[in-house]
Amino acid sequence: MTEAPSVARRSRIAARLALLCVALVLPATTAAATTLRVGLYDNSPKVYRDGEGQPAGLFVEVLAAIARREDWQLVYVDCEWEDCLAQLQRGELDLMPDVAYTDERGQRFDFHQVSVANSWSTLLVRRDSAIHATPQLADARIALLRGGVQEAALARMMRGSELRYTALPLPSFAEAMQAVADGKAEAVVANSFYAGRHAAAYGLRETAIVFNPAALYFATGRGRHGEVLARIDEHLLAWRGDPDSIYFDAMRHAMAPLPPAPMLPAGLRWLLLALAIVAVTLLLLSATLRWQIGLRTRQLSRSKSQLEHLLAASPSVLYLLDVDGHQLRPRWVSGNIERVFGLPGRPPPLVREWLARIHEDDRERVRHAFAGLRAGAHIAEEYRIHDGRGRLRHILDEARWIARAGRESDEIVGSWTDLTESREQQARLAYLAEHDSLTGVGNRYALDQALARAIADKGDDRSPALMLLNIDRLHRVNDGFGHDVGDALLRDIARRLQATLGREGSVARPGSDEFAVLLPRRPDNEDLAALGSRLLDAVAQPWRHEGHELTVTASIGIAVHPDDGQSPGELLKSADTALTRAKNSGRNGLQFATAQMNAQIQRWVAIEHHLRQALEAGQFHLHFQPRASLQDGRVRSAEALLRWRSPELGDVPPGDFIPVAEDVGLIDALGDCALRMACAQLRDWRDLGLPAMRVAVNVSAQQLHSGGLPDRVLAMLRECNLPPSLLEIELTESVMMHDSPTVLAQLAELNRLGIALSLDDFGTGFSSLGYLGRFALDSLKIDQSFVRGLTEDARCVAICNATIGLAHGLGIKVIAEGVETQPQLRYLRAAECDEMQGYLFRRPLTAEDMTTMLREGAGLALPSYR
């Protein structure tokens, strides 16, 4: 890549001193310093490496000054422009200087607010080129920076002029300018800074074709280094109000001309001087002066044209005021005031006319700010105006009083920047932060905030109440008519609920098919029930939409403060529990939270709190319930039962902690814990030389849905050096009913490994003959509810007989559970049931007691049934 010409010596010295200062500070503050990786590409005079290889330029000087004050360590990383942006997006760079803001880049990067500089794109050609205006670019080859903002802007300009051209994207401005110098392209597009600094070195001249005004910033990756951007803004805002600041020094360095070319040898210089003295005449002097005047005129015309182009696209209007004593008189306003604010620019609006347009709530503040403005001071005020089209606009008014020595009056230089779109976007985001985008009512965040305020503001008669309302079977509407119809129904229900409530309370939508009603001033229970009934009636009204007439119902759970919860979270939990009861009670009804429910909630919360640490601390253990053969009374298998003894909660039954584990995502860890302990116990019994015995372990549906169970079980068996035949997996009918490919594949793999599969509690769920034939089951267990009715209910007898006959016909062993009496035992033996377990034979035993029983080999025979 062609190296760009170096900047003036002052720029190099300033950059080196800045880096030296940073280097001297770093050793003393290494622990506290923030290291920033900064992209560095060739775009002199804004950012580049000077002739000695040191980072230099406007952005480098500004960043070095900020880094000294903030104790940042800067590490510059060389890269080409397009690669710089890619590294910034991937997080390989922390900060990128000299980035023009565009909407597309706003989606990829974060920018600070106060621009470092403003630039525009200019088109350059060779000095001998005939190109002066846009129409002459037809079919031209135009070189430009690959991935720069000029690429899209040039395309828009040429498309608007209906001109064809060939774009030559190159990695750097230097290569793009060299392409024109070498004749590979007719023109090159560069930013105004680079063009002004380097055009002459490549034998190029700037044309009057300028476009794409741009504000230049530092940028970071999305969501990264927000504090860094905020600190940059803070320093820029302070420096831009002081013409003697580091910022303006850096700007002057960047705009300084290149050093003059090396001087000629002395002898040649004297010869040329002598020739010049002889050749110079008054005619030549006159011609030279005319040429210089023409050149200056063209330069001024071009600068004016560039300024007009810049202002034509800028959201900022510039103005000048003359200060005459205490009076302000408008002198000039930029012509874009008509485009931006719909106001004529000639003559400029009087001060009183502008003040009259300021929103009445802001007028006095603005008047006071300008009244306090003094020579050399700077103000920045954000306020609202009514523009020439009658629209309310947000503007930033920045003004500076400039004292003019030797002039009759001072002047105020200022700008009005349109912030309307930004403020409206902020307002939209603020609205969406607290409102449901579908229905317009409050969202979950707004509900939490409103609940917290209602609880904090409660008085003797202001204790709040909360209703959670769930639309019954909304999924049927979505499945049958589509989500568009379901969404329209939800919007109408939200309107009905708010209309029914009136000013009594507010509506929120914390879930997809759920609404919440908050009543800051709690009525008595009768009035609460009556209001709940009116809300149910409102939901149940027939609804018509585009030819559809639908009727839906709802269920409501009600909780009141402080009886059903002290905090917003507890109140929501109580209302949700009451809602579940309402749905389980047949739907289209309401339920109040009760003291029993609150106790259940508190118990649930306590179990959830201690469950994770119980797993880590190894507080779980196994009990074993022996299973005896009904033919010879011997024990050949046992069921492993997981038990938890908590130091804080005492003995916690499985029926209490297993649902919590499933709810909080710990069931996989809990199930693996039971399997691991069962395998370890089987290994211990084998090492003691005790008879081999199969152990059954219960597995939940969630364990199978999460995947990977066969691999984990096989790893445990291998770790304990056990054959798979000693392990049995007990499944519920809910597991067997799933047609999930994950579940089916895992059951097939467990069976292939030689691990027995047992179906627990047969007959209590949705029994299906289909899955009995689909899976290679080793056994099924008759639920104790049927065993208990064997001696008094003919239906239980029929079910047991049919189950045993069906299972034996399929080659499946039958186990009866919950056997507690001699008559039950006699019947099961007569019906040829294979095995039994229950209190008649043995209660669940600890691992130590089970070991003793197996070692002694005594008492294993079943009680006599004669």
CSV table of N, CA and C in Angstrom, one decimal, residues 377-510:
chain,number,residue,atom,x,y,z
A,377,ALA,N,-19.0,33.1,26.9
A,377,ALA,CA,-19.7,32.0,27.5
A,377,ALA,C,-20.4,31.1,26.4
A,378,HIS,N,-20.8,29.9,26.8
A,378,HIS,CA,-21.5,29.0,25.9
A,378,HIS,C,-22.6,28.4,26.6
A,379,ILE,N,-23.8,28.2,26.0
A,379,ILE,CA,-24.9,27.6,26.6
A,379,ILE,C,-25.4,26.5,25.6
A,380,ALA,N,-26.1,25.5,26.2
A,380,ALA,CA,-26.7,24.4,25.4
A,380,ALA,C,-28.0,24.1,26.1
A,381,GLU,N,-29.1,24.4,25.4
A,381,GLU,CA,-30.5,24.2,26.0
A,381,GLU,C,-31.3,23.4,25.1
A,382,GLU,N,-32.0,22.4,25.6
A,382,GLU,CA,-32.9,21.5,24.9
A,382,GLU,C,-34.3,22.0,25.2
A,383,TYR,N,-35.1,22.3,24.2
A,383,TYR,CA,-36.5,22.7,24.5
A,383,TYR,C,-37.4,22.4,23.3
A,384,ARG,N,-38.7,22.7,23.3
A,384,ARG,CA,-39.6,22.4,22.3
A,384,ARG,C,-40.1,23.6,21.6
A,385,ILE,N,-40.4,23.5,20.3
A,385,ILE,CA,-40.9,24.6,19.6
A,385,ILE,C,-42.1,24.1,18.7
A,386,HIS,N,-43.0,25.0,18.3
A,386,HIS,CA,-44.0,24.8,17.3
A,386,HIS,C,-43.4,25.2,16.0
A,387,ASP,N,-43.2,24.3,15.0
A,387,ASP,CA,-42.5,24.7,13.8
A,387,ASP,C,-43.5,25.3,12.8
A,388,GLY,N,-43.1,25.7,11.6
A,388,GLY,CA,-43.9,26.4,10.7
A,388,GLY,C,-45.0,25.5,10.1
A,389,ARG,N,-45.0,24.2,10.4
A,389,ARG,CA,-46.0,23.3,9.9
A,389,ARG,C,-47.0,22.9,11.0
A,390,GLY,N,-46.8,23.6,12.2
A,390,GLY,CA,-47.7,23.3,13.3
A,390,GLY,C,-47.3,22.1,14.1
A,391,ARG,N,-46.1,21.5,13.8
A,391,ARG,CA,-45.7,20.3,14.6
A,391,ARG,C,-44.8,20.6,15.7
A,392,LEU,N,-45.0,19.9,16.8
A,392,LEU,CA,-44.1,20.2,18.0
A,392,LEU,C,-42.8,19.5,17.8
A,393,ARG,N,-41.7,20.2,17.9
A,393,ARG,CA,-40.3,19.7,17.6
A,393,ARG,C,-39.5,19.9,18.9
A,394,HIS,N,-38.6,18.9,19.1
A,394,HIS,CA,-37.5,19.0,20.1
A,394,HIS,C,-36.3,19.4,19.5
A,395,ILE,N,-35.6,20.5,20.0
A,395,ILE,CA,-34.4,21.0,19.4
A,395,ILE,C,-33.4,21.2,20.5
A,396,LEU,N,-32.1,21.2,20.1
A,396,LEU,CA,-31.0,21.5,21.0
A,396,LEU,C,-30.4,22.8,20.5
A,397,ASP,N,-30.5,23.9,21.3
A,397,ASP,CA,-30.0,25.2,20.9
A,397,ASP,C,-28.6,25.4,21.6
A,398,GLU,N,-27.6,25.5,20.8
A,398,GLU,CA,-26.2,25.7,21.3
A,398,GLU,C,-25.8,27.1,20.8
A,399,ALA,N,-25.4,28.0,21.7
A,399,ALA,CA,-25.0,29.3,21.4
A,399,ALA,C,-23.7,29.7,22.1
A,400,ARG,N,-22.9,30.6,21.4
A,400,ARG,CA,-21.7,31.1,22.0
A,400,ARG,C,-21.5,32.6,21.7
A,401,TRP,N,-21.2,33.4,22.8
A,401,TRP,CA,-21.0,34.8,22.6
A,401,TRP,C,-19.6,35.1,22.2
A,402,ILE,N,-19.4,35.7,21.1
A,402,ILE,CA,-18.0,36.0,20.6
A,402,ILE,C,-17.8,37.5,20.6
A,403,ALA,N,-16.8,38.0,21.4
A,403,ALA,CA,-16.5,39.4,21.5
A,403,ALA,C,-15.7,39.8,20.3
A,404,ARG,N,-16.0,40.9,19.6
A,404,ARG,CA,-15.3,41.3,18.4
A,404,ARG,C,-14.6,42.6,18.7
A,405,ALA,N,-13.3,42.5,18.9
A,405,ALA,CA,-12.5,43.7,19.2
A,405,ALA,C,-12.5,44.7,18.0
A,406,GLY,N,-12.7,46.0,18.3
A,406,GLY,CA,-12.7,47.0,17.3
A,406,GLY,C,-14.0,47.0,16.5
A,407,ARG,N,-15.0,46.2,16.8
A,407,ARG,CA,-16.2,46.3,16.1
A,407,ARG,C,-17.3,46.9,17.0
A,408,GLU,N,-18.3,47.4,16.3
A,408,GLU,CA,-19.3,48.1,17.1
A,408,GLU,C,-20.1,47.2,18.0
A,409,SER,N,-20.3,46.0,17.6
A,409,SER,CA,-21.1,45.0,18.4
A,409,SER,C,-20.5,43.7,18.4
A,410,ASP,N,-20.8,42.9,19.5
A,410,ASP,CA,-20.4,41.5,19.5
A,410,ASP,C,-21.4,40.7,18.8
A,411,GLU,N,-21.2,39.3,18.7
A,411,GLU,CA,-22.2,38.5,18.0
A,411,GLU,C,-22.3,37.2,18.8
A,412,ILE,N,-23.4,36.6,18.6
A,412,ILE,CA,-23.7,35.2,19.1
A,412,ILE,C,-23.8,34.3,17.9
A,413,VAL,N,-23.0,33.2,17.9
A,413,VAL,CA,-23.0,32.2,16.9
A,413,VAL,C,-23.7,31.0,17.5
A,414,GLY,N,-24.7,30.5,16.8
A,414,GLY,CA,-25.5,29.3,17.4
A,414,GLY,C,-26.0,28.4,16.4
A,415,SER,N,-26.6,27.3,16.8
A,415,SER,CA,-27.2,26.3,16.0
A,415,SER,C,-28.4,25.7,16.6
A,416,TRP,N,-29.4,25.4,15.8
A,416,TRP,CA,-30.6,24.7,16.3
A,416,TRP,C,-30.6,23.3,15.7
A,417,THR,N,-30.4,22.3,16.5
A,417,THR,CA,-30.3,20.9,16.0
A,417,THR,C,-31.7,20.2,16.3
A,418,ASP,N,-32.2,19.5,15.3
A,418,ASP,CA,-33.5,18.8,15.4
A,418,ASP,C,-33.3,17.5,16.1
A,419,LEU,N,-33.9,17.4,17.3
A,419,LEU,CA,-33.8,16.1,18.1
A,419,LEU,C,-35.1,15.3,18.1
A,420,THR,N,-36.0,15.8,17.3
A,420,THR,CA,-37.4,15.2,17.4
A,420,THR,C,-37.4,13.7,17.2
A,421,GLU,N,-36.8,13.2,16.2
A,421,GLU,CA,-36.9,11.8,15.9
A,421,GLU,C,-36.2,11.0,17.0
A,422,SER,N,-35.1,11.5,17.6
A,422,SER,CA,-34.4,10.8,18.7
A,422,SER,C,-35.3,10.8,19.9
A,423,ARG,N,-35.9,11.9,20.2
A,423,ARG,CA,-36.8,12.0,21.4
A,423,ARG,C,-38.0,11.1,21.3
A,424,GLU,N,-38.6,11.1,20.1
A,424,GLU,CA,-39.8,10.3,19.8
A,424,GLU,C,-39.5,8.8,19.9
A,425,GLN,N,-38.3,8.5,19.4
A,425,GLN,CA,-37.8,7.1,19.6
A,425,GLN,C,-37.6,6.7,21.0
A,426,GLN,N,-37.1,7.6,21.8
A,426,GLN,CA,-36.9,7.4,23.2
A,426,GLN,C,-38.2,7.2,23.9
A,427,ALA,N,-39.2,8.0,23.5
A,427,ALA,CA,-40.6,7.9,24.1
A,427,ALA,C,-41.2,6.6,23.7
A,428,ARG,N,-41.0,6.2,22.5
A,428,ARG,CA,-41.6,4.9,22.1
A,428,ARG,C,-40.9,3.7,22.9
A,429,LEU,N,-39.6,3.8,23.0
A,429,LEU,CA,-38.9,2.7,23.8
A,429,LEU,C,-39.4,2.7,25.3
A,430,ALA,N,-39.6,4.0,25.8
A,430,ALA,CA,-40.0,4.1,27.2
A,430,ALA,C,-41.4,3.5,27.3
A,431,TYR,N,-42.3,3.7,26.3
A,431,TYR,CA,-43.7,3.2,26.4
A,431,TYR,C,-43.6,1.7,26.3
A,432,LEU,N,-42.8,1.1,25.3
A,432,LEU,CA,-42.7,-0.3,25.2
A,432,LEU,C,-42.1,-1.0,26.4
A,433,ALA,N,-41.3,-0.3,27.1
A,433,ALA,CA,-40.7,-0.9,28.3
A,433,ALA,C,-41.7,-1.2,29.4
A,434,GLU,N,-42.9,-0.5,29.4
A,434,GLU,CA,-43.9,-0.7,30.4
A,434,GLU,C,-45.2,-1.1,29.9
A,435,HIS,N,-45.4,-1.3,28.6
A,435,HIS,CA,-46.7,-1.7,28.0
A,435,HIS,C,-46.5,-2.9,27.1
A,436,ASP,N,-47.6,-3.7,27.1
A,436,ASP,CA,-47.7,-4.9,26.2
A,436,ASP,C,-47.9,-4.4,24.8
A,437,SER,N,-47.0,-4.8,23.9
A,437,SER,CA,-47.1,-4.3,22.5
A,437,SER,C,-48.4,-4.7,21.8
A,438,LEU,N,-49.0,-5.8,22.2
A,438,LEU,CA,-50.2,-6.3,21.5
A,438,LEU,C,-51.4,-5.6,22.0
A,439,THR,N,-51.6,-5.5,23.3
A,439,THR,CA,-52.9,-5.0,23.8
A,439,THR,C,-52.8,-3.6,24.3
A,440,GLY,N,-51.6,-3.0,24.5
A,440,GLY,CA,-51.5,-1.7,25.0
A,440,GLY,C,-51.6,-1.6,26.5
A,441,VAL,N,-52.0,-2.6,27.3
A,441,VAL,CA,-52.1,-2.5,28.7
A,441,VAL,C,-50.7,-2.7,29.3
A,442,GLY,N,-50.5,-2.6,30.6
A,442,GLY,CA,-49.2,-2.8,31.2
A,442,GLY,C,-48.6,-4.2,31.0
A,443,ASN,N,-47.3,-4.3,31.0
A,443,ASN,CA,-46.7,-5.6,30.9
A,443,ASN,C,-46.2,-6.1,32.2
A,444,ARG,N,-45.4,-7.2,32.3
A,444,ARG,CA,-45.0,-7.8,33.5
A,444,ARG,C,-44.2,-6.8,34.4
A,445,TYR,N,-43.3,-6.0,33.7
A,445,TYR,CA,-42.5,-5.0,34.4
A,445,TYR,C,-43.4,-4.0,35.1
A,446,ALA,N,-44.4,-3.5,34.3
A,446,ALA,CA,-45.3,-2.5,34.9
A,446,ALA,C,-46.1,-3.0,36.0
A,447,LEU,N,-46.5,-4.3,35.9
A,447,LEU,CA,-47.3,-4.9,37.0
A,447,LEU,C,-46.4,-5.0,38.3
A,448,ASP,N,-45.2,-5.4,38.1
A,448,ASP,CA,-44.3,-5.5,39.3
A,448,ASP,C,-44.1,-4.2,40.0
A,449,GLN,N,-43.9,-3.1,39.1
A,449,GLN,CA,-43.7,-1.8,39.7
A,449,GLN,C,-45.0,-1.3,40.4
A,450,ALA,N,-46.2,-1.5,39.7
A,450,ALA,CA,-47.4,-1.1,40.3
A,450,ALA,C,-47.7,-1.8,41.6
A,451,LEU,N,-47.4,-3.1,41.7
A,451,LEU,CA,-47.6,-3.9,42.9
A,451,LEU,C,-46.8,-3.3,44.0
A,452,ALA,N,-45.5,-3.1,43.7
A,452,ALA,CA,-44.6,-2.6,44.7
A,452,ALA,C,-45.0,-1.2,45.2
A,453,ARG,N,-45.5,-0.3,44.3
A,453,ARG,CA,-46.0,1.0,44.8
A,453,ARG,C,-47.3,0.8,45.6
A,454,ALA,N,-48.2,-0.1,45.2
A,454,ALA,CA,-49.4,-0.2,46.0
A,454,ALA,C,-49.2,-0.8,47.4
A,455,ILE,N,-48.2,-1.7,47.5
A,455,ILE,CA,-47.9,-2.2,48.8
A,455,ILE,C,-47.2,-1.1,49.7
A,456,ALA,N,-46.3,-0.3,49.0
A,456,ALA,CA,-45.6,0.7,49.8
A,456,ALA,C,-46.5,1.8,50.2
A,457,ASP,N,-47.6,2.1,49.4
A,457,ASP,CA,-48.5,3.2,49.7
A,457,ASP,C,-49.7,2.8,50.5
A,458,LYS,N,-49.8,1.6,50.9
A,458,LYS,CA,-51.0,1.1,51.5
A,458,LYS,C,-51.2,1.8,52.9
A,459,GLY,N,-52.5,2.0,53.2
A,459,GLY,CA,-52.9,2.5,54.5
A,459,GLY,C,-53.8,1.5,55.1
A,460,ASP,N,-54.6,2.0,56.1
A,460,ASP,CA,-55.5,1.1,56.7
A,460,ASP,C,-56.6,0.6,55.8
A,461,ASP,N,-56.9,1.4,54.8
A,461,ASP,CA,-58.0,1.0,53.9
A,461,ASP,C,-57.4,0.9,52.4
A,462,ARG,N,-56.1,0.8,52.3
A,462,ARG,CA,-55.5,0.8,50.9
A,462,ARG,C,-54.8,-0.5,50.7
A,463,SER,N,-55.0,-1.6,51.4
A,463,SER,CA,-54.3,-2.8,51.2
A,463,SER,C,-54.7,-3.4,49.8
A,464,PRO,N,-53.8,-3.6,48.9
A,464,PRO,CA,-54.1,-4.0,47.5
A,464,PRO,C,-54.6,-5.4,47.4
A,465,ALA,N,-55.3,-5.7,46.3
A,465,ALA,CA,-55.7,-7.0,45.9
A,465,ALA,C,-55.3,-7.3,44.5
A,466,LEU,N,-55.0,-8.5,44.2
A,466,LEU,CA,-54.5,-8.9,42.9
A,466,LEU,C,-55.3,-10.1,42.3
A,467,MET,N,-55.7,-10.0,41.1
A,467,MET,CA,-56.4,-11.0,40.4
A,467,MET,C,-55.6,-11.5,39.2
A,468,LEU,N,-55.4,-12.8,39.0
A,468,LEU,CA,-54.8,-13.3,37.8
A,468,LEU,C,-55.8,-14.0,37.0
A,469,LEU,N,-56.0,-13.6,35.8
A,469,LEU,CA,-57.1,-14.1,34.9
A,469,LEU,C,-56.5,-14.8,33.7
A,470,ASN,N,-56.8,-16.1,33.6
A,470,ASN,CA,-56.2,-16.9,32.5
A,470,ASN,C,-57.4,-17.2,31.5
A,471,ILE,N,-57.1,-17.0,30.2
A,471,ILE,CA,-58.1,-17.3,29.1
A,471,ILE,C,-58.1,-18.8,28.9
A,472,ASP,N,-59.2,-19.5,29.2
A,472,ASP,CA,-59.3,-20.9,29.1
A,472,ASP,C,-59.1,-21.4,27.6
A,473,ARG,N,-58.2,-22.2,27.4
A,473,ARG,CA,-57.9,-22.9,26.1
A,473,ARG,C,-57.8,-22.0,25.0
A,474,LEU,N,-57.1,-20.9,25.2
A,474,LEU,CA,-56.9,-19.9,24.1
A,474,LEU,C,-56.1,-20.6,22.9
A,475,HIS,N,-55.4,-21.6,23.2
A,475,HIS,CA,-54.6,-22.3,22.1
A,475,HIS,C,-55.6,-22.9,21.0
A,476,ARG,N,-56.8,-23.2,21.4
A,476,ARG,CA,-57.8,-23.8,20.4
A,476,ARG,C,-58.1,-22.7,19.4
A,477,VAL,N,-58.3,-21.5,19.9
A,477,VAL,CA,-58.6,-20.4,19.0
A,477,VAL,C,-57.4,-20.2,18.0
A,478,ASN,N,-56.2,-20.2,18.6
A,478,ASN,CA,-55.0,-20.0,17.7
A,478,ASN,C,-54.8,-21.1,16.7
A,479,ASP,N,-55.0,-22.4,17.2
A,479,ASP,CA,-54.9,-23.5,16.3
A,479,ASP,C,-56.0,-23.6,15.2
A,480,GLY,N,-57.2,-23.2,15.6
A,480,GLY,CA,-58.3,-23.3,14.7
A,480,GLY,C,-58.5,-22.1,13.7
A,481,PHE,N,-58.2,-20.9,14.2
A,481,PHE,CA,-58.4,-19.7,13.4
A,481,PHE,C,-57.1,-19.0,13.0
A,482,GLY,N,-56.1,-19.3,13.7
A,482,GLY,CA,-54.8,-18.6,13.4
A,482,GLY,C,-54.5,-17.6,14.5
A,483,HIS,N,-53.2,-17.3,14.6
A,483,HIS,CA,-52.8,-16.4,15.7
A,483,HIS,C,-53.3,-14.9,15.5
A,484,ASP,N,-53.5,-14.5,14.3
A,484,ASP,CA,-54.0,-13.2,14.0
A,484,ASP,C,-55.4,-13.0,14.7
A,485,VAL,N,-56.3,-14.0,14.6
A,485,VAL,CA,-57.6,-14.0,15.2
A,485,VAL,C,-57.4,-14.0,16.7
A,486,GLY,N,-56.5,-14.9,17.2
A,486,GLY,CA,-56.2,-15.0,18.7
A,486,GLY,C,-55.7,-13.6,19.2
A,487,ASP,N,-54.9,-13.0,18.5
A,487,ASP,CA,-54.4,-11.7,18.9
A,487,ASP,C,-55.5,-10.6,19.0
A,488,ALA,N,-56.3,-10.6,17.9
A,488,ALA,CA,-57.4,-9.7,17.9
A,488,ALA,C,-58.4,-9.9,19.1
A,489,LEU,N,-58.6,-11.2,19.5
A,489,LEU,CA,-59.4,-11.5,20.6
A,489,LEU,C,-58.8,-11.0,21.9
A,490,LEU,N,-57.5,-11.2,22.1
A,490,LEU,CA,-56.8,-10.7,23.3
A,490,LEU,C,-56.9,-9.2,23.4
A,491,ARG,N,-56.8,-8.5,22.3
A,491,ARG,CA,-56.9,-7.0,22.3
A,491,ARG,C,-58.3,-6.6,22.8
A,492,ASP,N,-59.4,-7.3,22.3
A,492,ASP,CA,-60.7,-7.0,22.7
A,492,ASP,C,-61.0,-7.4,24.1
A,493,ILE,N,-60.4,-8.5,24.6
A,493,ILE,CA,-60.6,-8.8,26.0
A,493,ILE,C,-59.9,-7.8,26.9
A,494,ALA,N,-58.8,-7.3,26.6
A,494,ALA,CA,-58.1,-6.3,27.4
A,494,ALA,C,-59.0,-5.0,27.4
A,495,ARG,N,-59.6,-4.7,26.3
A,495,ARG,CA,-60.5,-3.5,26.3
A,495,ARG,C,-61.7,-3.7,27.2
A,496,ARG,N,-62.3,-5.0,27.2
A,496,ARG,CA,-63.5,-5.3,28.0
A,496,ARG,C,-63.1,-5.2,29.5
A,497,LEU,N,-62.0,-5.8,29.8
A,497,LEU,CA,-61.6,-5.8,31.2
A,497,LEU,C,-61.4,-4.4,31.8
A,498,GLN,N,-60.7,-3.6,31.0
A,498,GLN,CA,-60.5,-2.2,31.5
A,498,GLN,C,-61.8,-1.4,31.6
A,499,ALA,N,-62.7,-1.7,30.6
A,499,ALA,CA,-64.0,-1.0,30.7
A,499,ALA,C,-64.8,-1.5,31.9
A,500,THR,N,-64.7,-2.8,32.2
A,500,THR,CA,-65.5,-3.3,33.4
A,500,THR,C,-64.9,-2.7,34.7
A,501,LEU,N,-63.6,-2.6,34.7
A,501,LEU,CA,-62.9,-2.1,36.0
A,501,LEU,C,-63.2,-0.6,36.1
A,502,GLY,N,-63.2,0.2,35.0
A,502,GLY,CA,-63.3,1.6,35.2
A,502,GLY,C,-62.1,2.1,35.9
A,503,ARG,N,-62.3,3.0,37.0
A,503,ARG,CA,-61.2,3.5,37.7
A,503,ARG,C,-60.9,2.7,39.0
A,504,GLU,N,-61.5,1.6,39.1
A,504,GLU,CA,-61.3,0.8,40.3
A,504,GLU,C,-59.9,0.2,40.3
A,505,GLY,N,-59.3,-0.1,39.2
A,505,GLY,CA,-58.0,-0.8,39.1
A,505,GLY,C,-57.4,-0.7,37.7
A,506,SER,N,-56.3,-1.4,37.5
A,506,SER,CA,-55.6,-1.4,36.2
A,506,SER,C,-55.4,-2.8,35.8
A,507,VAL,N,-55.2,-2.9,34.4
A,507,VAL,CA,-55.1,-4.2,33.8
A,507,VAL,C,-53.6,-4.3,33.2
A,508,ALA,N,-53.1,-5.5,33.4
A,508,ALA,CA,-51.7,-5.8,32.8
A,508,ALA,C,-51.8,-7.1,32.1
A,509,ARG,N,-50.8,-7.4,31.2
A,509,ARG,CA,-50.8,-8.7,30.6
A,509,ARG,C,-49.4,-9.3,30.8
A,510,PRO,N,-49.2,-10.0,31.9
A,510,PRO,CA,-47.9,-10.6,32.2
A,510,PRO,C,-47.5,-11.8,31.4
